[in-house]
Amino acid sequence: MAHVETLIVGAGLAGLRALYALGQKGITATVLEASDEIGGVWNHNRYPGARCDVESFDYSYSFSEELEQEWRWTERYPTQPEILRYINHVADRFDLRKDIVLNTRVEEAAYDEDRAIWTVTAADGRTRTANVLMLCLGQLSAPKIPSYPGQDTFAGKLIISAIWPKEKIDFTGKRVGIIGTGSSGMQMTPVIAETAAHLTVFQRTANYSLPAANAPLSDEEVAQVKANYAARREQIRNSPSGLGFRPGKVKTLEVSDEDREAALEKSYHRLGFGFALTFPDILLNEEANAVASDFLKRKMAERVSDPELKKKLVPSDHGFGTRRPSVDGGYFEAFARDNVSLADIREHPIVEFTPEGIRTEEKLHELDIVIFATGFDAITGALLKPRIVGRGGQTLAEKWADGPLTHLGLATAGFPNLVMVAGPGSPSVLSNVIVSIEEQADWYAQMLATMKAEGTVEFETTETAEQGWTDYVQVRARETLYGTADSFYNGGEVAGKPRVFMPYSGGVRHYRLKLIECADAHYAGFEQRTAPLARSTDVAANG
Ligand code: NAP
């Protein structure tokens, strides 16, 4: 049975970055990846139009100045193929592949309390052991796949946006249906509309979206960023969400009407969902949020000419930013095409699939291809897929039955020597996630190196520490408007999921300070043992 110091599960942006960070500290690690390729969500989300809605300069690793200078992004918002090329380049450039095992889906991980060792079992039955288990499974990676009556009878092709097939799908002459109008559905709509015979977008909830303002990057622009990269990274690390611009400081209602309109207009054309930071109170104060929401509703309405469609496509049931907004490349304009129509499934819900297509309460939509762009079981979904067994045989799913409990988003009591990246209680989906990933990866590497040097064989967060942090996450969330809508931030995206606000909303900078504080206090909130607790308890019990 192969043994390493750390087993990392998942070879996406987080797993690779963690592998690099541990290597820098001389800690041996192996990454186990279910797919036949690295890249995580950027390997799986190959749908037409897929791109990141964080700027490429910022959606990239900051750990190597050489990498920053060598790599040349081609567009302001990078496409999925370009990000996947970047991830593969990093793996080659830093010789990471030798420690990555592909085609290895982890099904179970069990903690041996006597030996302080994790045993990980893959789908092929092979087991591996490690002192430490690090879960880098992604926060939006477990797809949510609806199951409608008759779905199996559909004679056409069913595709899930988050598990997009590698072969090219030809939409030419096809009648296509997209279910879901989050970032994925909105991004693919204008692209698929270009070739499909007809495209029907099935919308349950209208979503806020801003134009992407994407463009090729000129040599001058690239040179300018590269000349000042260090300062840009520093500013990002000290920002609320890890985005590369300076957020507004003056409150929404403290400026004149003209100045407010001008500021919103400027952000709208440049910042994507960073628009939310035009004023510091847009996500904190209802009046401020209403101003920003009304501005965007006006903008979205201007992009649609048909009055009936306008009413349906502009959101009316939640404030801007209380659910994840999109950044699109021509979503609203696509509805002006003769071959694109909207099916409002809030008004006329889907009744069933038939061999011919989708029957709503209104009519049968005849289709050749149906795409589920229905999102993810967010934040905890992927973490709870493998059976993770901690102290006393308790599973992580049992422990988190009423919602996740973590100390600083790092670890959970009863699961010694287990850590997670971008998990619940960390900024995760409320941040430019690569910033959060890097912060945690480096922090863990230092923590593990320190503990190794000190002879710690078992570390475990305490119930007091995790309860304290989990309560604090709720306190910070209540300062915001996130609680005013159902979303994947609060478990509202999956029926029956515990309704707990999961990401840390206090910002990237504040989170980083909390991590530093914890490390400076010799990893406060973690018990560190030079012998496994189980063994020392046995010794005590036996006199
Ligand atoms: P999402 O934002 O969760 O959107 C899912 C959509 O599917 C929603 O419109 C939802 O409607 C609908 N839906 C879910 N279940 C349904 C059902 N049973 N019947 C009908 N409609 C259903 O998912 P996503 O678009 O994949 O995006 C998720 C996140 O991934 C994004 O917010 C972003 O963080 C990330 N992402 C990023 C990018 C990017 O960087 N550009 C691209 C794609 C994804 P309701 O709203 O009514 O639930």
Coordinates of C-alpha atoms and ligand atoms in Angstrom, one line a residue:
M1 CA 0.0 0.0 0.0
A2 CA 1.5 3.3 -1.1
H3 CA 2.1 5.8 1.7
V4 CA 2.7 9.6 1.4
E5 CA 2.7 12.4 3.9
T6 CA -0.3 14.0 2.3
L7 CA -3.0 12.8 -0.1
I8 CA -4.7 15.6 -2.0
V9 CA -8.0 14.7 -3.6
G10 CA -8.7 16.7 -6.8
A11 CA -6.4 18.0 -9.5
G12 CA -8.1 21.3 -10.2
L13 CA -6.7 24.7 -9.5
A14 CA -6.7 24.0 -5.8
G15 CA -5.1 20.6 -5.9
L16 CA -2.3 21.7 -8.1
R17 CA -1.6 24.7 -6.0
A18 CA -1.6 22.7 -2.8
L19 CA 0.8 20.2 -4.4
Y20 CA 3.2 23.0 -5.3
A21 CA 3.0 24.6 -1.9
L22 CA 3.6 21.4 0.0
G23 CA 6.5 20.5 -2.4
Q24 CA 8.1 23.9 -1.5
K25 CA 8.1 22.9 2.2
G26 CA 9.5 19.4 1.5
I27 CA 6.3 17.6 2.2
T28 CA 5.6 14.6 0.0
A29 CA 2.2 14.5 -1.6
T30 CA 0.2 12.6 -4.2
V31 CA -2.9 14.1 -5.9
L32 CA -5.7 11.6 -6.8
E33 CA -7.9 12.8 -9.7
A34 CA -11.1 11.0 -10.8
S35 CA -10.9 12.3 -14.4
D36 CA -8.4 11.3 -17.1
E37 CA -7.2 14.9 -17.2
I38 CA -6.3 17.6 -14.8
G39 CA -8.1 20.9 -14.6
G40 CA -11.2 20.3 -12.3
V41 CA -14.2 22.3 -13.4
W42 CA -12.2 23.7 -16.3
N43 CA -11.8 20.2 -17.6
H44 CA -15.4 19.4 -17.2
N45 CA -17.2 22.6 -18.2
R46 CA -16.5 22.6 -21.9
Y47 CA -19.8 24.0 -23.0
P48 CA -19.8 26.6 -25.9
G49 CA -19.1 30.1 -24.6
A50 CA -17.6 28.9 -21.3
R51 CA -15.2 31.5 -19.9
C52 CA -14.3 32.9 -16.6
D53 CA -15.9 36.1 -15.4
V54 CA -12.9 37.2 -13.5
E55 CA -10.2 39.0 -15.5
S56 CA -7.5 36.6 -16.7
F57 CA -4.7 38.7 -15.1
D58 CA -6.4 38.0 -11.7
Y59 CA -7.7 34.5 -12.4
S60 CA -4.2 33.1 -12.4
Y61 CA -1.6 32.0 -9.9
S62 CA 0.6 34.6 -8.2
F63 CA 3.3 32.3 -6.7
S64 CA 5.8 32.6 -9.4
E65 CA 7.0 35.8 -11.0
E66 CA 8.5 33.9 -13.9
L67 CA 5.1 32.3 -14.6
E68 CA 3.4 35.6 -14.5
Q69 CA 5.9 37.1 -16.9
E70 CA 6.0 34.1 -19.3
W71 CA 2.3 33.4 -19.7
R72 CA 0.5 35.6 -22.2
W73 CA -3.3 35.8 -21.8
T74 CA -5.1 36.6 -25.0
E75 CA -8.4 38.0 -23.8
R76 CA -9.6 40.1 -20.9
Y77 CA -11.9 37.2 -19.8
P78 CA -10.2 33.9 -20.5
T79 CA -12.1 31.1 -22.3
Q80 CA -12.3 27.6 -20.9
P81 CA -9.8 26.2 -23.4
E82 CA -7.3 28.9 -22.5
I83 CA -7.6 28.3 -18.8
L84 CA -7.2 24.6 -19.3
R85 CA -4.1 25.3 -21.4
Y86 CA -2.8 27.5 -18.6
I87 CA -3.4 24.8 -15.9
N88 CA -1.6 22.2 -18.1
H89 CA 1.3 24.6 -18.6
V90 CA 1.6 25.1 -14.9
A91 CA 1.6 21.4 -14.3
D92 CA 4.5 20.9 -16.8
R93 CA 6.4 24.1 -15.9
F94 CA 6.6 23.1 -12.2
D95 CA 6.9 19.3 -12.9
L96 CA 3.7 18.5 -11.0
R97 CA 2.5 15.6 -13.1
K98 CA 4.8 13.1 -11.5
D99 CA 2.8 13.3 -8.3
I100 CA -0.7 13.2 -9.9
V101 CA -2.6 9.9 -10.4
L102 CA -5.4 10.2 -12.9
N103 CA -8.5 8.0 -13.4
T104 CA -8.7 7.5 -9.6
R105 CA -12.0 8.4 -8.1
V106 CA -11.9 8.4 -4.3
E107 CA -14.9 6.6 -2.9
E108 CA -13.9 6.3 0.8
A109 CA -11.4 7.8 3.2
A110 CA -11.3 6.4 6.7
Y111 CA -9.2 7.6 9.7
D112 CA -7.3 5.1 11.7
E113 CA -7.4 6.6 15.2
D114 CA -4.6 4.3 16.6
R115 CA -2.1 5.1 13.9
A116 CA -3.2 8.7 13.0
I117 CA -3.4 7.7 9.4
W118 CA -6.0 8.1 6.6
T119 CA -6.7 5.1 4.3
V120 CA -8.2 6.2 1.0
T121 CA -9.9 3.7 -1.2
A122 CA -10.5 4.5 -4.9
A123 CA -13.2 3.2 -7.2
D124 CA -10.8 0.6 -8.6
G125 CA -10.4 -0.9 -5.1
R126 CA -6.8 0.4 -4.7
T127 CA -6.0 1.8 -1.3
R128 CA -3.4 4.4 -0.3
T129 CA -2.5 5.8 3.1
A130 CA -1.3 9.2 4.2
N131 CA -0.8 11.2 7.4
V132 CA -2.9 14.0 6.1
L133 CA -5.9 14.2 3.8
M134 CA -6.5 17.4 1.9
L135 CA -9.8 17.8 0.1
C136 CA -9.5 20.0 -3.0
L137 CA -12.8 19.0 -4.5
G138 CA -14.1 22.3 -5.7
Q139 CA -17.0 24.4 -4.5
L140 CA -19.1 24.3 -7.7
S141 CA -18.2 20.9 -9.0
A142 CA -20.9 18.4 -8.0
P143 CA -23.5 18.9 -10.8
K144 CA -27.2 19.1 -9.9
I145 CA -29.1 17.0 -12.4
P146 CA -32.9 17.3 -12.3
S147 CA -35.0 14.2 -12.8
Y148 CA -38.3 15.0 -14.6
P149 CA -41.0 12.4 -15.3
G150 CA -40.3 10.7 -18.6
Q151 CA -36.7 12.0 -18.8
D152 CA -35.4 8.6 -19.8
T153 CA -37.9 8.4 -22.7
F154 CA -36.5 11.5 -24.5
A155 CA -35.3 10.3 -27.9
G156 CA -32.8 13.2 -28.4
K157 CA -29.5 14.0 -26.7
L158 CA -29.4 15.1 -23.0
I159 CA -26.2 17.0 -22.0
I160 CA -25.2 18.4 -18.6
S161 CA -23.3 21.6 -18.9
A162 CA -20.9 20.8 -16.0
I163 CA -20.0 17.4 -17.5
W164 CA -19.8 18.5 -21.1
P165 CA -18.6 15.8 -23.5
K166 CA -15.2 16.2 -25.0
E167 CA -16.4 15.6 -28.6
K168 CA -17.7 18.6 -30.5
I169 CA -21.4 18.9 -30.4
D170 CA -22.9 20.2 -33.7
F171 CA -26.0 22.2 -33.2
T172 CA -26.5 23.0 -36.8
G173 CA -30.1 22.5 -37.8
K174 CA -31.0 21.2 -34.3
R175 CA -33.8 22.2 -32.0
V176 CA -32.1 22.9 -28.7
G177 CA -33.4 23.5 -25.2
I178 CA -31.4 25.0 -22.3
I179 CA -32.8 24.6 -18.8
G180 CA -31.2 27.1 -16.4
T181 CA -30.3 30.7 -16.7
G182 CA -27.3 31.1 -14.3
S183 CA -23.8 31.9 -15.6
S184 CA -23.6 28.7 -17.6
G185 CA -27.0 29.0 -19.4
M186 CA -26.5 32.7 -20.0
Q187 CA -23.0 32.2 -21.5
M188 CA -23.9 29.4 -23.8
T189 CA -27.2 30.9 -25.1
P190 CA -25.8 33.5 -27.6
V191 CA -23.2 31.0 -28.9
I192 CA -25.6 28.1 -29.5
A193 CA -28.1 30.5 -31.0
E194 CA -25.7 31.1 -33.8
T195 CA -26.0 27.6 -35.3
A196 CA -29.1 26.0 -33.8
A197 CA -32.2 25.8 -36.0
H198 CA -34.1 26.9 -32.9
L199 CA -33.1 27.5 -29.3
T200 CA -35.6 27.5 -26.4
V201 CA -34.3 28.9 -23.1
F202 CA -36.3 27.4 -20.1
Q203 CA -36.2 30.0 -17.4
R204 CA -37.3 29.5 -13.8
T205 CA -35.8 32.6 -12.3
A206 CA -34.6 35.7 -14.2
N207 CA -31.0 36.5 -13.3
Y208 CA -29.1 39.8 -13.1
S209 CA -26.4 40.0 -15.7
L210 CA -23.9 42.6 -16.9
P211 CA -22.1 42.8 -20.2
A212 CA -18.7 41.2 -20.1
A213 CA -16.9 43.9 -22.1
N214 CA -14.5 41.2 -23.2
A215 CA -11.8 42.1 -25.7
P216 CA -8.4 40.8 -26.9
L217 CA -5.6 42.1 -24.7
S218 CA -3.1 44.3 -26.5
D219 CA 0.6 44.0 -26.0
E220 CA 0.7 47.4 -24.3
E221 CA -2.0 46.4 -21.8
V222 CA -0.2 43.1 -21.1
A223 CA 3.1 44.9 -20.7
Q224 CA 1.6 47.4 -18.3
V225 CA 0.1 44.8 -16.1
K226 CA 3.2 42.7 -16.1
A227 CA 5.3 45.7 -15.1
N228 CA 3.2 46.3 -12.0
Y229 CA 2.0 42.7 -11.2
A230 CA 3.3 42.6 -7.7
A231 CA 1.4 45.7 -6.7
R232 CA -1.7 44.4 -8.4
R233 CA -1.5 41.1 -6.5
E234 CA -0.9 42.9 -3.2
Q235 CA -4.0 45.1 -3.8
I236 CA -6.0 41.9 -4.7
R237 CA -4.9 40.1 -1.5
N238 CA -6.1 43.1 0.5
S239 CA -9.4 43.5 -1.3
P240 CA -12.9 42.4 -0.3
S241 CA -13.3 39.8 -3.1
G242 CA -10.0 39.3 -4.7
L243 CA -10.7 41.4 -7.8
G244 CA -8.1 43.6 -9.4
F245 CA -9.6 47.1 -9.0
R246 CA -10.1 49.6 -6.2
P247 CA -13.6 49.3 -4.6
G248 CA -15.6 52.5 -4.0
K249 CA -15.3 54.1 -0.5
V250 CA -18.2 56.5 -0.4
K251 CA -21.7 55.1 0.4
T252 CA -24.4 55.0 -2.3
L253 CA -26.6 57.7 -0.9
E254 CA -23.9 60.0 0.2
V255 CA -23.2 61.2 -3.3
S256 CA -25.3 63.4 -5.6
D257 CA -27.7 61.7 -8.1
E258 CA -25.5 62.7 -11.0
D259 CA -22.3 61.4 -9.4
R260 CA -24.0 58.1 -8.4
E261 CA -25.4 57.5 -11.9
A262 CA -21.9 58.3 -13.4
A263 CA -20.2 55.9 -11.0
L264 CA -22.6 53.1 -11.7
E265 CA -22.4 53.7 -15.4
K266 CA -18.6 53.6 -15.3
S267 CA -18.6 50.3 -13.3
Y268 CA -21.3 48.8 -15.5
H269 CA -19.2 49.1 -18.6
R270 CA -16.0 47.8 -17.1
L271 CA -16.2 45.8 -13.9
G272 CA -18.5 42.8 -14.6
F273 CA -20.0 41.7 -11.2
G274 CA -17.3 43.9 -9.6
F275 CA -20.1 46.4 -10.2
A276 CA -21.3 45.3 -6.7
L277 CA -18.3 47.2 -5.2
T278 CA -19.0 50.5 -6.9
F279 CA -20.2 51.6 -3.5
P280 CA -19.3 49.7 -0.3
D281 CA -22.9 49.3 0.9
I282 CA -24.6 47.7 -2.2
L283 CA -24.7 44.3 -0.6
L284 CA -25.2 45.6 2.9
N285 CA -28.0 48.2 2.8
E286 CA -31.4 47.6 1.3
E287 CA -31.8 51.2 0.0
A288 CA -28.4 51.1 -1.6
N289 CA -29.1 47.7 -3.1
A290 CA -32.4 48.9 -4.5
V291 CA -30.6 51.8 -6.3
A292 CA -28.0 49.4 -7.9
S293 CA -30.7 46.9 -8.7
D294 CA -32.9 49.5 -10.4
F295 CA -30.0 50.7 -12.4
L296 CA -29.3 47.2 -13.7
K297 CA -32.9 46.4 -14.4
R298 CA -33.0 49.5 -16.6
K299 CA -29.9 48.4 -18.4
M300 CA -31.2 44.9 -18.9
A301 CA -34.5 46.2 -20.2
E302 CA -32.7 48.4 -22.7
R303 CA -31.1 45.3 -24.2
V304 CA -34.5 43.7 -24.9
S305 CA -37.0 45.2 -27.4
D306 CA -40.0 43.0 -27.0
P307 CA -42.1 44.4 -24.1
E308 CA -43.4 41.0 -22.9
L309 CA -39.9 39.5 -23.0
K310 CA -38.5 42.5 -21.2
K311 CA -40.9 41.8 -18.3
K312 CA -39.8 38.1 -18.1
L313 CA -36.1 38.6 -18.5
V314 CA -35.6 41.3 -16.0
P315 CA -35.5 39.9 -12.4
S316 CA -38.2 41.0 -10.0
D317 CA -37.9 38.7 -7.0
H318 CA -34.4 39.5 -5.6
G319 CA -31.9 42.3 -5.2
F320 CA -28.7 42.5 -7.2
G321 CA -25.9 40.3 -5.8
T322 CA -28.1 38.5 -3.3
R323 CA -27.7 35.5 -5.7
R324 CA -24.7 35.1 -8.0
P325 CA -25.1 37.5 -10.9
S326 CA -23.8 36.6 -14.4
V327 CA -21.5 38.4 -16.8
D328 CA -22.6 37.7 -20.3
G329 CA -21.6 38.1 -23.9
G330 CA -24.9 38.9 -25.7
Y331 CA -27.4 37.0 -23.7
F332 CA -30.3 39.5 -23.8
E333 CA -29.6 40.4 -27.4
A334 CA -29.9 36.7 -28.5
F335 CA -33.6 36.9 -27.9
A336 CA -33.9 39.4 -30.7
R337 CA -33.1 36.5 -33.1
D338 CA -36.0 34.7 -34.9
N339 CA -34.6 31.3 -33.8
V340 CA -34.5 32.0 -30.0
S341 CA -37.5 31.9 -27.6
L342 CA -38.0 31.9 -23.9
A343 CA -40.2 29.4 -22.1
D344 CA -41.2 30.8 -18.7
I345 CA -41.3 27.7 -16.5
R346 CA -42.2 29.6 -13.4
E347 CA -45.5 30.5 -15.2
H348 CA -45.9 27.2 -17.0
P349 CA -43.8 24.6 -15.2
I350 CA -42.3 21.6 -16.9
V351 CA -44.7 18.7 -16.7
E352 CA -42.7 15.9 -18.3
F353 CA -40.2 14.9 -20.9
T354 CA -41.6 12.9 -23.8
P355 CA -39.7 11.2 -26.7
E356 CA -40.2 14.4 -28.7
G357 CA -39.1 17.0 -26.2
I358 CA -40.3 18.8 -23.1
R359 CA -44.0 19.3 -22.2
T360 CA -44.8 22.3 -20.1
E361 CA -48.2 23.2 -18.7
E362 CA -48.5 25.4 -21.8
K363 CA -47.3 23.2 -24.7
L364 CA -45.0 20.6 -26.0
H365 CA -41.5 21.9 -27.1
E366 CA -40.1 19.6 -29.7
L367 CA -36.4 19.2 -29.2
D368 CA -33.4 17.3 -30.5
I369 CA -31.0 18.3 -27.7
V370 CA -31.7 19.3 -24.1
I371 CA -28.9 20.9 -22.0
F372 CA -29.2 20.9 -18.2
A373 CA -27.4 24.1 -17.1
T374 CA -28.9 23.6 -13.7
G375 CA -26.0 24.3 -11.5
F376 CA -24.4 22.5 -8.6
D377 CA -24.8 21.1 -5.2
A378 CA -22.6 23.9 -4.0
I379 CA -19.8 24.1 -1.5
T380 CA -20.5 20.9 0.4
G381 CA -21.8 18.8 -2.5
A382 CA -18.4 17.5 -3.7
L383 CA -17.0 17.2 -0.1
L384 CA -19.8 14.8 0.8
K385 CA -19.7 12.6 -2.2
P386 CA -16.9 10.3 -1.0
R387 CA -17.7 8.5 2.3
I388 CA -15.3 10.2 4.7
V389 CA -15.2 8.4 8.1
G390 CA -13.7 10.2 11.1
R391 CA -13.3 9.4 14.7
G392 CA -15.6 6.8 16.2
G393 CA -16.9 5.8 12.7
Q394 CA -18.8 9.0 12.2
T395 CA -19.1 10.1 8.6
L396 CA -18.6 13.7 7.4
A397 CA -22.2 13.5 6.1
E398 CA -23.5 12.6 9.5
K399 CA -21.4 15.3 11.2
W400 CA -22.7 18.0 8.8
A401 CA -26.3 16.8 8.7
D402 CA -27.5 20.2 10.0
G403 CA -24.9 22.1 8.0
P404 CA -21.2 22.3 7.8
L405 CA -19.1 23.1 10.9
T406 CA -15.5 24.3 10.3
H407 CA -12.8 26.2 12.2
L408 CA -11.9 29.0 9.8
G409 CA -13.1 26.9 6.8
L410 CA -10.1 24.7 7.4
A411 CA -11.0 21.6 9.3
T412 CA -13.8 20.0 11.3
A413 CA -13.7 18.4 14.8
G414 CA -13.7 14.6 14.9
F415 CA -11.8 14.4 11.6
P416 CA -8.1 14.7 12.7
N417 CA -5.4 15.4 10.0
L418 CA -8.1 16.4 7.5
V419 CA -8.2 19.8 5.8
M420 CA -10.1 21.3 3.0
V421 CA -9.5 24.1 0.4
A422 CA -12.1 26.6 -0.4
G423 CA -14.7 24.8 1.7
P424 CA -17.5 26.1 3.9
G425 CA -16.5 28.9 6.2
S426 CA -13.9 30.3 3.8
P427 CA -14.5 33.1 1.3
S428 CA -14.8 30.4 -1.5
V429 CA -17.7 31.3 -3.8
L430 CA -17.7 34.9 -2.6
S431 CA -14.2 35.5 -3.8
N432 CA -12.0 35.3 -6.9
V433 CA -11.5 31.7 -5.8
I434 CA -7.9 31.4 -7.0
V435 CA -6.9 34.0 -4.4
S436 CA -8.6 32.0 -1.6
I437 CA -7.0 28.8 -2.9
E438 CA -3.5 30.3 -2.8
E439 CA -3.9 31.8 0.6
Q440 CA -5.0 28.5 2.1
A441 CA -2.5 26.3 0.2
D442 CA 0.5 28.3 1.4
W443 CA -1.0 28.5 4.9
Y444 CA -1.5 24.7 5.1
A445 CA 2.0 24.1 3.8
Q446 CA 3.5 26.2 6.5
M447 CA 1.2 24.7 9.2
L448 CA 2.1 21.1 8.1
A449 CA 5.8 21.9 8.0
T450 CA 5.7 23.5 11.4
M451 CA 3.9 20.6 12.9
K452 CA 6.2 18.1 11.3
A453 CA 9.2 19.9 12.7
E454 CA 7.6 19.9 16.2
G455 CA 6.8 16.2 16.0
T456 CA 3.0 16.6 15.8
V457 CA 1.4 13.4 14.5
E458 CA -2.2 14.4 15.0
F459 CA -3.9 17.7 14.8
E460 CA -7.6 18.3 15.3
T461 CA -9.7 21.3 15.6
T462 CA -11.9 21.6 18.6
E463 CA -15.7 21.7 18.8
T464 CA -15.4 25.0 20.6
A465 CA -13.3 26.5 17.8
E466 CA -15.5 25.3 15.0
Q467 CA -18.7 26.4 16.7
G468 CA -17.2 29.8 17.3
W469 CA -16.2 30.3 13.7
T470 CA -19.4 28.9 12.3
D471 CA -21.4 31.2 14.4
Y472 CA -19.2 34.1 13.4
V473 CA -19.7 33.3 9.7
Q474 CA -23.5 33.6 10.4
V475 CA -23.0 36.9 12.2
R476 CA -21.0 38.3 9.3
A477 CA -23.6 37.0 6.8
R478 CA -26.4 38.7 8.7
E479 CA -24.6 42.0 8.2
T480 CA -25.2 41.5 4.5
L481 CA -28.3 41.2 2.3
Y482 CA -27.4 37.6 1.2
G483 CA -30.1 36.2 3.5
T484 CA -32.9 37.9 1.5
A485 CA -32.8 35.3 -1.3
D486 CA -32.6 31.6 -1.8
S487 CA -29.2 30.8 -3.4
F488 CA -26.4 28.4 -3.5
Y489 CA -24.8 30.6 -0.8
N490 CA -27.3 29.3 1.8
G491 CA -28.3 25.9 0.7
G492 CA -31.3 27.2 -1.2
E493 CA -30.3 25.5 -4.4
V494 CA -31.0 21.9 -3.4
A495 CA -34.3 20.8 -1.9
G496 CA -33.8 19.4 1.6
K497 CA -30.2 20.8 2.0
P498 CA -29.6 22.4 5.5
R499 CA -30.3 26.1 5.2
V500 CA -27.1 27.5 6.5
F501 CA -25.1 30.4 5.0
M502 CA -21.8 28.7 4.0
P503 CA -19.1 31.0 2.6
Y504 CA -17.4 33.6 4.7
S505 CA -18.6 37.0 3.7
G506 CA -16.1 39.1 5.7
G507 CA -13.8 39.4 2.7
V508 CA -10.6 38.0 1.4
R509 CA -8.4 40.5 3.3
H510 CA -10.1 39.9 6.6
Y511 CA -10.0 36.1 6.2
R512 CA -6.3 36.3 5.5
L513 CA -5.8 38.3 8.7
K514 CA -7.7 35.6 10.6
L515 CA -5.5 32.9 9.2
I516 CA -2.4 34.8 10.2
E517 CA -3.8 35.4 13.7
C518 CA -4.4 31.6 14.0
A519 CA -0.9 30.7 12.9
D520 CA 0.7 33.4 15.1
A521 CA -1.1 31.9 18.1
H522 CA 0.6 28.6 17.3
Y523 CA -2.5 27.4 15.3
A524 CA -5.1 28.4 17.8
G525 CA -8.2 26.2 17.7
F526 CA -6.2 23.1 16.8
E527 CA -5.1 20.5 19.3
Q528 CA -1.6 19.2 18.3
R529 CA -0.5 15.9 19.6
T530 CA 2.8 14.0 19.5
A531 CA 0.9 10.7 19.9
P532 CA -2.6 9.9 18.6
L533 CA -5.3 10.8 21.1
A534 CA -6.7 7.3 20.9
R535 CA -3.4 5.7 22.0
S536 CA -2.8 8.2 24.8
T537 CA -6.4 7.6 26.0
D538 CA -5.7 3.8 26.0
V539 CA -2.5 4.3 28.0
A540 CA -4.4 6.5 30.6
A541 CA -7.2 4.0 30.8
N542 CA -4.9 1.1 31.3
G543 CA -3.0 3.0 34.1
Ligands
NAP1 P1 -26.5 28.4 -11.2 O1 -26.1 29.7 -11.2 O2 -26.8 27.7 -10.0 O3 -27.8 28.4 -12.2 C1 -28.6 27.2 -12.3 C2 -29.8 27.6 -13.1 O4 -30.6 26.4 -13.3 C3 -30.7 28.6 -12.4 O5 -31.3 29.4 -13.4 C4 -31.8 27.6 -11.8 O6 -33.0 28.2 -11.6 C5 -31.9 26.6 -12.8 N1 -32.4 25.3 -12.3 C6 -31.8 24.5 -11.4 N2 -32.5 23.4 -11.2 C7 -33.6 23.5 -12.0 C8 -34.7 22.7 -12.3 N3 -34.9 21.5 -11.6 N4 -35.6 23.1 -13.2 C9 -35.4 24.3 -13.9 N5 -34.4 25.1 -13.7 C10 -33.5 24.7 -12.8 O7 -25.5 27.4 -12.0 P2 -24.5 27.8 -13.2 O8 -25.1 28.6 -14.2 O9 -23.8 26.5 -13.6 O10 -23.4 28.7 -12.4 C11 -23.0 28.3 -11.1 C12 -21.8 29.1 -10.7 O11 -20.7 28.5 -11.3 C13 -21.7 30.5 -11.2 O12 -22.5 31.3 -10.4 C14 -20.3 30.7 -11.1 O13 -19.9 30.9 -9.7 C15 -19.7 29.4 -11.6 N6 -19.6 29.6 -13.0 C16 -18.8 30.6 -13.4 C17 -18.6 30.8 -14.7 C18 -17.7 31.9 -15.1 O14 -16.8 32.1 -14.4 N7 -18.1 32.6 -16.1 C19 -19.3 30.1 -15.7 C20 -20.2 29.1 -15.3 C21 -20.3 28.9 -13.9 P3 -33.4 28.9 -10.1 O15 -32.5 30.1 -10.1 O16 -34.8 29.1 -10.2 O17 -33.0 27.9 -9.1

